Short mmCIF file of C-alpha atoms in Angstrom, two decimals:
data_model
loop_
_atom_site.label_atom_id
_atom_site.label_comp_id
_atom_site.label_asym_id
_atom_site.label_seq_id
_atom_site.Cartn_x
_atom_site.Cartn_y
_atom_site.Cartn_z
CA ALA H 173 92.86 80.91 66.87
CA GLN H 174 92.10 82.53 70.16
CA SER H 175 91.11 86.14 70.61
CA VAL H 176 89.91 88.47 73.33
CA THR H 177 87.62 91.46 73.03
CA GLN H 178 87.37 94.04 75.77
CA LEU H 179 84.42 96.35 75.34
CA GLY H 180 85.27 99.93 76.22
CA SER H 181 88.80 101.24 76.09
CA HIS H 182 88.00 103.62 78.94
CA VAL H 183 85.56 103.20 81.80
CA SER H 184 84.92 105.87 84.37
CA VAL H 185 83.12 105.23 87.68
CA SER H 186 82.50 107.14 90.86
CA GLU H 187 84.21 106.11 94.05
CA GLY H 188 82.01 103.53 95.77
CA ALA H 189 80.20 102.56 92.58
CA LEU H 190 80.15 99.15 90.92
CA VAL H 191 83.01 98.37 88.58
CA LEU H 192 82.19 96.23 85.54
CA LEU H 193 84.84 95.58 82.90
CA ARG H 194 83.74 93.39 80.02
CA CYS H 195 85.70 90.62 78.36
CA ASN H 196 84.60 88.18 75.68
CA TYR H 197 86.83 85.49 74.29
CA SER H 198 87.00 83.19 71.33
CA SER H 199 88.60 79.80 71.72
CA SER H 200 88.21 76.46 70.02
CA VAL H 201 89.38 74.63 73.13
CA PRO H 202 88.50 75.05 76.80
CA PRO H 203 90.10 78.34 77.76
CA TYR H 204 92.16 79.43 80.67
CA LEU H 205 91.20 83.02 81.43
CA PHE H 206 93.04 85.76 83.26
CA TRP H 207 92.68 89.36 84.32
CA TYR H 208 95.82 91.42 84.75
CA VAL H 209 96.14 94.95 86.12
CA GLN H 210 98.81 97.45 85.19
CA TYR H 211 99.48 100.48 87.36
CA PRO H 212 101.43 103.38 85.85
CA ASN H 213 105.07 102.53 85.18
CA GLN H 214 104.66 99.01 86.51
CA GLY H 215 104.41 95.54 85.03
CA LEU H 216 101.33 93.39 84.67
CA GLN H 217 100.02 91.92 87.91
CA LEU H 218 97.64 88.98 87.99
CA LEU H 219 94.27 89.86 89.52
CA LEU H 220 92.56 86.51 89.11
CA LYS H 221 92.35 83.46 86.90
CA TYR H 222 89.95 80.77 85.79
CA THR H 223 91.36 77.38 84.89
CA THR H 224 88.85 74.70 85.90
CA GLY H 225 86.19 74.19 88.55
CA ALA H 226 84.15 76.98 90.09
CA THR H 227 83.11 79.50 87.49
CA LEU H 228 83.04 82.44 89.91
CA VAL H 229 86.58 83.29 90.84
CA LYS H 230 87.77 85.77 93.40
CA GLY H 231 90.96 87.71 93.11
CA ILE H 232 92.97 90.31 94.89
CA ASN H 233 91.72 93.75 95.93
CA GLY H 234 88.08 92.65 96.05
CA PHE H 235 87.75 91.83 92.36
CA GLU H 236 85.92 88.82 91.03
CA ALA H 237 85.00 87.42 87.63
CA GLU H 238 82.57 84.84 86.37
CA PHE H 239 83.27 82.45 83.53
CA LYS H 240 80.16 82.02 81.40
CA LYS H 241 80.78 79.47 78.71
CA SER H 242 77.43 80.01 77.00
CA GLU H 243 78.20 83.72 76.61
CA THR H 244 81.96 83.24 76.07
CA SER H 245 82.48 85.92 78.66
CA PHE H 246 84.69 86.58 81.65
CA HIS H 247 83.62 89.97 82.98
CA LEU H 248 85.45 91.56 85.89
CA THR H 249 83.52 93.16 88.71
CA LYS H 250 84.06 94.90 92.01
CA PRO H 251 81.14 96.02 94.17
CA SER H 252 82.66 99.31 95.30
CA ALA H 253 85.37 101.20 93.45
CA HIS H 254 88.26 102.75 95.28
CA MET H 255 90.54 105.50 94.05
CA SER H 256 93.45 103.06 94.09
CA ASP H 257 91.68 100.89 91.50
CA ALA H 258 92.49 103.39 88.77
CA ALA H 259 94.68 101.46 86.33
CA GLU H 260 94.72 99.59 83.02
CA TYR H 261 93.04 96.19 83.06
CA PHE H 262 93.81 93.42 80.60
CA CYS H 263 91.86 90.26 79.94
CA ALA H 264 93.83 87.33 78.53
CA VAL H 265 93.26 83.77 77.38
CA SER H 266 95.50 80.76 76.94
CA HIS H 267 94.88 77.13 76.14
CA ASN H 268 96.00 73.70 77.25
CA SER H 269 98.08 74.88 80.17
CA GLY H 270 99.44 77.94 81.84
CA ASN H 271 102.68 77.55 79.96
CA THR H 272 101.24 78.50 76.62
CA PRO H 273 101.40 82.12 75.48
CA LEU H 274 98.75 84.53 76.60
CA VAL H 275 96.52 86.28 74.09
CA PHE H 276 95.53 89.68 75.42
CA GLY H 277 92.68 92.05 74.85
CA LYS H 278 93.38 95.70 74.11
CA GLY H 279 92.88 96.72 77.70
CA THR H 280 90.44 98.96 79.54
CA ARG H 281 91.56 102.03 81.38
CA LEU H 282 89.57 102.46 84.59
CA SER H 283 89.22 105.94 86.05
CA VAL H 284 87.71 106.46 89.49
CA ILE H 285 86.15 109.82 90.23
CA ALA H 286 86.00 111.14 93.78
CA GLU U 67 108.33 88.47 97.17
CA PRO U 68 110.31 87.31 94.14
CA GLU U 69 109.85 89.44 91.04
CA VAL U 70 110.89 89.62 87.42
CA THR U 71 113.26 92.49 86.73
CA GLN U 72 114.10 94.17 83.44
CA THR U 73 116.83 96.53 82.34
CA PRO U 74 116.98 99.17 81.09
CA SER U 75 113.65 100.76 81.87
CA HIS U 76 113.97 102.97 78.79
CA GLN U 77 116.20 102.51 75.75
CA VAL U 78 116.56 105.00 72.94
CA THR U 79 118.33 103.83 69.80
CA GLN U 80 118.77 104.86 66.20
CA MET U 81 117.23 102.93 63.37
CA GLY U 82 119.48 100.11 62.20
CA GLN U 83 121.24 99.71 65.53
CA GLU U 84 121.27 96.53 67.58
CA VAL U 85 119.68 96.49 71.01
CA ILE U 86 119.66 93.93 73.79
CA LEU U 87 116.91 93.96 76.35
CA ARG U 88 117.64 92.15 79.56
CA CYS U 89 115.44 90.27 81.97
CA VAL U 90 116.06 88.36 85.16
CA PRO U 91 113.20 85.88 85.64
CA ILE U 92 112.21 84.47 89.01
CA SER U 93 114.91 82.01 90.01
CA ASN U 94 112.96 78.71 90.12
CA HIS U 95 110.91 79.41 87.01
CA LEU U 96 111.35 77.27 83.93
CA TYR U 97 109.39 79.00 81.16
CA PHE U 98 110.26 82.44 79.89
CA TYR U 99 108.48 84.80 77.54
CA TRP U 100 108.79 88.08 75.72
CA TYR U 101 105.75 90.18 74.88
CA ARG U 102 105.52 93.64 73.42
CA GLN U 103 102.96 96.43 73.47
CA ILE U 104 103.04 99.10 70.79
CA LEU U 105 101.58 102.33 72.15
CA GLY U 106 97.80 102.20 72.07
CA GLN U 107 97.68 98.55 71.00
CA LYS U 108 97.30 95.24 72.74
CA VAL U 109 100.04 93.23 74.42
CA GLU U 110 101.35 90.73 71.86
CA PHE U 111 103.28 87.51 72.35
CA LEU U 112 106.71 87.33 70.75
CA VAL U 113 108.43 84.17 71.93
CA SER U 114 108.56 81.54 74.65
CA PHE U 115 111.65 79.72 75.84
CA TYR U 116 112.04 76.45 77.73
CA ASN U 117 114.91 74.11 78.37
CA ASN U 118 117.33 76.41 76.57
CA GLU U 119 115.42 76.57 73.35
CA ILE U 120 112.54 78.42 71.75
CA SER U 121 109.31 76.54 72.39
CA GLU U 122 106.97 78.82 70.47
CA LYS U 123 107.17 82.06 68.52
CA SER U 124 104.76 84.40 66.84
CA GLU U 125 104.83 85.82 63.33
CA ILE U 126 106.28 89.00 64.77
CA PHE U 127 109.41 87.14 65.90
CA ASP U 128 111.27 87.16 62.62
CA ASP U 129 114.97 86.77 61.84
CA GLN U 130 115.89 90.12 63.32
CA PHE U 131 114.93 88.88 66.78
CA SER U 132 116.79 86.38 68.93
CA VAL U 133 116.65 85.23 72.52
CA GLU U 134 119.25 83.79 74.79
CA ARG U 135 119.72 82.61 78.34
CA PRO U 136 123.45 83.16 78.57
CA ASP U 137 124.20 82.41 82.19
CA GLY U 138 121.29 80.65 83.89
CA SER U 139 119.83 83.82 85.34
CA ASN U 140 119.51 86.39 82.57
CA PHE U 141 117.11 86.10 79.65
CA THR U 142 117.79 88.46 76.77
CA LEU U 143 115.98 89.68 73.68
CA LYS U 144 118.17 90.97 70.88
CA ILE U 145 116.92 93.02 67.98
CA ARG U 146 119.64 93.03 65.34
CA SER U 147 118.70 96.00 63.18
CA THR U 148 116.00 98.10 64.76
CA LYS U 149 113.19 99.67 62.77
CA LEU U 150 110.91 102.54 63.69
CA GLU U 151 108.05 100.08 64.11
CA ASP U 152 109.98 98.22 66.82
CA SER U 153 109.26 101.12 69.16
CA ALA U 154 107.19 99.57 71.93
CA MET U 155 107.11 98.44 75.54
CA TYR U 156 108.73 95.02 75.85
CA PHE U 157 107.66 92.80 78.73
CA CYS U 158 109.46 89.75 80.01
CA ALA U 159 107.49 87.08 81.87
CA SER U 160 108.23 83.78 83.55
CA THR U 161 106.33 80.89 85.07
CA GLN U 162 107.20 77.81 87.08
CA GLY U 163 105.45 75.51 84.68
CA ASP U 164 103.30 73.90 87.32
CA THR U 165 99.55 74.11 87.70
CA THR U 166 99.45 77.63 89.09
CA TYR U 167 99.21 78.90 85.50
CA GLU U 168 100.45 82.32 86.53
CA GLN U 169 102.88 84.19 84.35
CA TYR U 170 104.80 86.80 86.32
CA PHE U 171 105.60 89.96 84.37
CA GLY U 172 108.43 92.40 84.67
CA PRO U 173 107.92 96.18 84.61
CA GLY U 174 108.88 96.42 80.95
CA THR U 175 111.48 98.19 78.85
CA ARG U 176 110.30 101.07 76.73
CA LEU U 177 112.21 100.97 73.44
CA THR U 178 112.21 104.10 71.33
CA VAL U 179 113.70 103.87 67.83
CA THR U 180 114.48 107.19 66.19
#
């Protein structure tokens, strides 16, 4: 069975500081990995995804994530936090194809301090 | 940009009552999903639907739940006899089923069972 662990339910950074949100996964088959963001009172929006190929993937709003198979990790980073980045971030994994159900982590709430 | 819509945004019902949550997926999408998120917990998969039938369901999706695509545009989730523990945010999602692997999520319906 697949699972996702997000370390830290709440992360707080200063504006302009590095954002690092951690995600580790467990999967018996090659995973497809995703980061979603949820702004207040909105649905889940895809930030970026890893399916195959390059292990460093870039997404929207300056975010990127690196798939590290040896560490079973897919951490999300952004060099410089902006106030508008404050939101809930979810890491998710699926297998075989993008049509299979997503397994989500518990989410990390990112706060950005001015 | 096309989006998944859900109605109502908030539904309050009494225990034992039937509720129907409605979703309009993106028009050219072929796979449809329901997920739920109990307050403070992770987003959990309920059911996926393809070609007018359930393709996969989780243990949560028991006999009190049903899904339907009644008219080619709407996708509904029915809970026959609601329980207090059904209180959650319910998300609908859809995907084309091609290699983009992206599931598009609606804004969610908050169901409160009293």
